[in-house]
């Protein structure tokens, strides 16, 4: 059914009873009222029942404001209100932003609270022909103890216009206007029928109009949802729990020029046994869930990608019916026996997603996993071993195909062992061994991308805190990585990489006002291509070596001034294997030598409390020598200087006025600095008034 | 007392040795990769050594054209990887990109390559001037990539073209992609139609 745009608005003004999307909302309200007496009794029984939830709606700032400045509940309905207008400007290398916000919080009788938040943002992009304007409004009401259930109602309005012109001159307007009303109500842990119960109910109405590339996308839908969870104590430390939840959505959708009713319904059911006894803690749980959804959708190809090129206009949009079924089973057990401890986890998940109209057809996924961790504490030593085994797969049967594509499997096995030991006083040793194998397997070889990756690494770290203010550390690591494509069509790059890393360093706090850090890092990597001996394979074995010395000095001469100086000096070589003699000795030709030196200075000075000056600068020199038939030498320089100030001040008896300002001017140069990045402002300035 | 201390040290050494032996056994039995088939003549995927940012970026093109995931994986930084979609992709797949990281990038590229597709990619427009690398970071602004994905199942052809800012980081001895910020979709040079960025392709595979 095709409709004109103007009809839609008339429909929105119809009476609530005649508009089908409101039905779920009305149903939710009815259920809420019906359950109220039961929950009231439950709340009377339980002193610890939560009073209110402000999780939905506004942020922490509002909550704090509301909590701090209101009168005590003396029986009056209206207890107080705060207003908080805020305006500011932001700037960075990408865009300028102007904004205004207005927050209102009203505290009412019986812990009820009403909040509103209005905001307007304007973004002007520096490097693109793009402007974005957005407006938002939020109204939130928490009923506190006015209702028996913990209940909030929220209204949200989001409006935005994004105008972008790309490099080819195509101007696009992306518009969105969304209105959402949401009601949620819950009651946690109340006794009833000999069980410990929790219940939650919710309903919402969502109205959205969008425009992109001159194509309209609109929907108007109502949703009702509810869930209950009950637990039964079978024996001390043993609980049987069950969960049941359901949701239903109804409404209309419009895409391009096609309008159609939309609907969705889903449910989930779960059961689990939870224990906390002599054998440890753990659980066994199973959950099954399903949903079906009917909606308008652009035509998609077998991979689920929108594909409307060359399709006649009436056939670009179709009505899709999507169904989803999932099953999850998981177990966990945590135990401790003397010095031994451990944790075992296992899980199995299946997930089927089917499209009635789309070419993607049926998509199936499954995952199995098992993890085990064992720990052993022996005074100065502690040992931890961890292992995991897992397999997951996905499969697809294209619409109208007689058989499935074949499973794409991913298998993973991992093992890790850690040993921590206190060698001497203030000296600790940490050793780690780790292996990880990941395998990609295409069942029935439906693609040529089978591959394995095996990674093994060993690392050690020795740390000592010497008397006084001196700390030293030494890190050593070795890693071997094998990247193996199994099929002959892609195995030419199979290789083994071996890397070694050694990092000695110290930190010396010479005096309360000066600290020196220094570390040196040596990194060596050899790459052996497994088929480099074949004439058709062009990859040659190589090595890369790098040394990096970092020196950092921090000075705090007084409470106002902080200075940091850092120097990075690194030198690296790349070389390619040329020949290998009969004895197996390899000879390499150097391809590249490079020296990079970078010095950085940062300074912060507090002028008065709440006002500080900041500046920072760095310079980098990069000398590169490429060796080959001809030798080329290049030198590049880059740098940056940042000068700015930071202000955080408040005025008034109740700190009613607040100004926060960060303004910086950045100038940069270097080979990858573009004209728009060479000179720009960075700012975040705002003024706030609380009354 | 000294004998007891020596005995406990010997016992601990034996326990550690046993644990390391168990590691070796576990590693030998469970963690053995499969044997590979020797390369087929005419099917050599030639990557460049990632000693310059331009080599790293061009390797993505090689990887995509050969649907050979190891090449893409090798170009993505294992230290930190940030993907920021353009606003159109972000709006189309809300919430999908908030936690995008290297693992999700690799899962995406493997899923794409394994989905019976052929790809023709040109990862930088001919007009783009590659800035010389300097120091340990290199930023490319306004590089335009063009990727055509054709399904072998239904022969459908979907083209993606976007303008992006790419940040490369020198880690160890090699350059890796540490930030990929899609800025906007670009027009199809043939039809003038506005095309989506790779953010939409990423979102399509990640969302379902």
PDB file of C-alpha atoms in Angstrom, chain A residues 1 3-4 7-12 18-24 205-210 216-223 249-255 258-264 294-297 319:
ATOM      1  CA  UNK A   1       0.000   0.000   0.000  1.00  0.00           C
ATOM      2  CA  UNK A   3       0.534   6.487   0.980  1.00  0.00           C
ATOM      3  CA  UNK A   4       1.175  10.149   0.565  1.00  0.00           C
ATOM      4  CA  UNK A   7      -1.626  11.305   5.437  1.00  0.00           C
ATOM      5  CA  UNK A   8       0.869  10.106   7.933  1.00  0.00           C
ATOM      6  CA  UNK A   9       0.578  13.151  10.164  1.00  0.00           C
ATOM      7  CA  UNK A  10      -3.195  12.987  10.194  1.00  0.00           C
ATOM      8  CA  UNK A  11      -2.946   9.398  11.327  1.00  0.00           C
ATOM      9  CA  UNK A  12      -0.749  10.437  14.237  1.00  0.00           C
ATOM     10  CA  UNK A  18      -7.854   3.830  17.204  1.00  0.00           C
ATOM     11  CA  UNK A  19      -4.079   3.943  16.674  1.00  0.00           C
ATOM     12  CA  UNK A  20      -2.807   0.412  16.745  1.00  0.00           C
ATOM     13  CA  UNK A  21       0.768   1.195  17.933  1.00  0.00           C
ATOM     14  CA  UNK A  22      -0.609   2.499  21.252  1.00  0.00           C
ATOM     15  CA  UNK A  23      -2.182  -0.826  22.094  1.00  0.00           C
ATOM     16  CA  UNK A  24       0.985  -2.396  23.537  1.00  0.00           C
ATOM     17  CA  UNK A 205       5.931   4.076  21.602  1.00  0.00           C
ATOM     18  CA  UNK A 206       8.478   5.037  18.961  1.00  0.00           C
ATOM     19  CA  UNK A 207       7.834   7.418  16.083  1.00  0.00           C
ATOM     20  CA  UNK A 208      10.673   8.114  13.648  1.00  0.00           C
ATOM     21  CA  UNK A 209      10.891   9.920  10.332  1.00  0.00           C
ATOM     22  CA  UNK A 210      14.121   9.823   8.346  1.00  0.00           C
ATOM     23  CA  UNK A 216      12.152   8.313   3.157  1.00  0.00           C
ATOM     24  CA  UNK A 217      12.407   5.831   5.998  1.00  0.00           C
ATOM     25  CA  UNK A 218       9.733   6.067   8.687  1.00  0.00           C
ATOM     26  CA  UNK A 219       8.153   3.931  11.319  1.00  0.00           C
ATOM     27  CA  UNK A 220       5.629   4.276  14.110  1.00  0.00           C
ATOM     28  CA  UNK A 221       5.560   1.329  16.499  1.00  0.00           C
ATOM     29  CA  UNK A 222       4.442   0.439  19.993  1.00  0.00           C
ATOM     30  CA  UNK A 223       6.033  -2.254  22.151  1.00  0.00           C
ATOM     31  CA  UNK A 249       5.562  -4.832  18.835  1.00  0.00           C
ATOM     32  CA  UNK A 250       3.044  -3.492  16.342  1.00  0.00           C
ATOM     33  CA  UNK A 251       2.859  -0.523  14.010  1.00  0.00           C
ATOM     34  CA  UNK A 252       3.540   0.687  10.482  1.00  0.00           C
ATOM     35  CA  UNK A 253       6.675   1.277   8.447  1.00  0.00           C
ATOM     36  CA  UNK A 254       7.346   3.321   5.359  1.00  0.00           C
ATOM     37  CA  UNK A 255      10.429   2.853   3.198  1.00  0.00           C
ATOM     38  CA  UNK A 258       6.077   1.760   0.192  1.00  0.00           C
ATOM     39  CA  UNK A 259       4.061   1.560   3.397  1.00  0.00           C
ATOM     40  CA  UNK A 260       3.242  -1.644   5.276  1.00  0.00           C
ATOM     41  CA  UNK A 261       2.220  -2.863   8.752  1.00  0.00           C
ATOM     42  CA  UNK A 262       5.127  -4.062  10.881  1.00  0.00           C
ATOM     43  CA  UNK A 263       5.131  -6.416  13.819  1.00  0.00           C
ATOM     44  CA  UNK A 264       7.445  -8.368  16.057  1.00  0.00           C
ATOM     45  CA  UNK A 294       8.008  -8.398   9.938  1.00  0.00           C
ATOM     46  CA  UNK A 295       9.261  -5.181   8.356  1.00  0.00           C
ATOM     47  CA  UNK A 296      10.040  -3.315   5.136  1.00  0.00           C
ATOM     48  CA  UNK A 297      13.564  -3.687   3.844  1.00  0.00           C
ATOM     49  CA  UNK A 319       8.453  -6.984   3.021  1.00  0.00           C
TER      50      UNK A 319
END
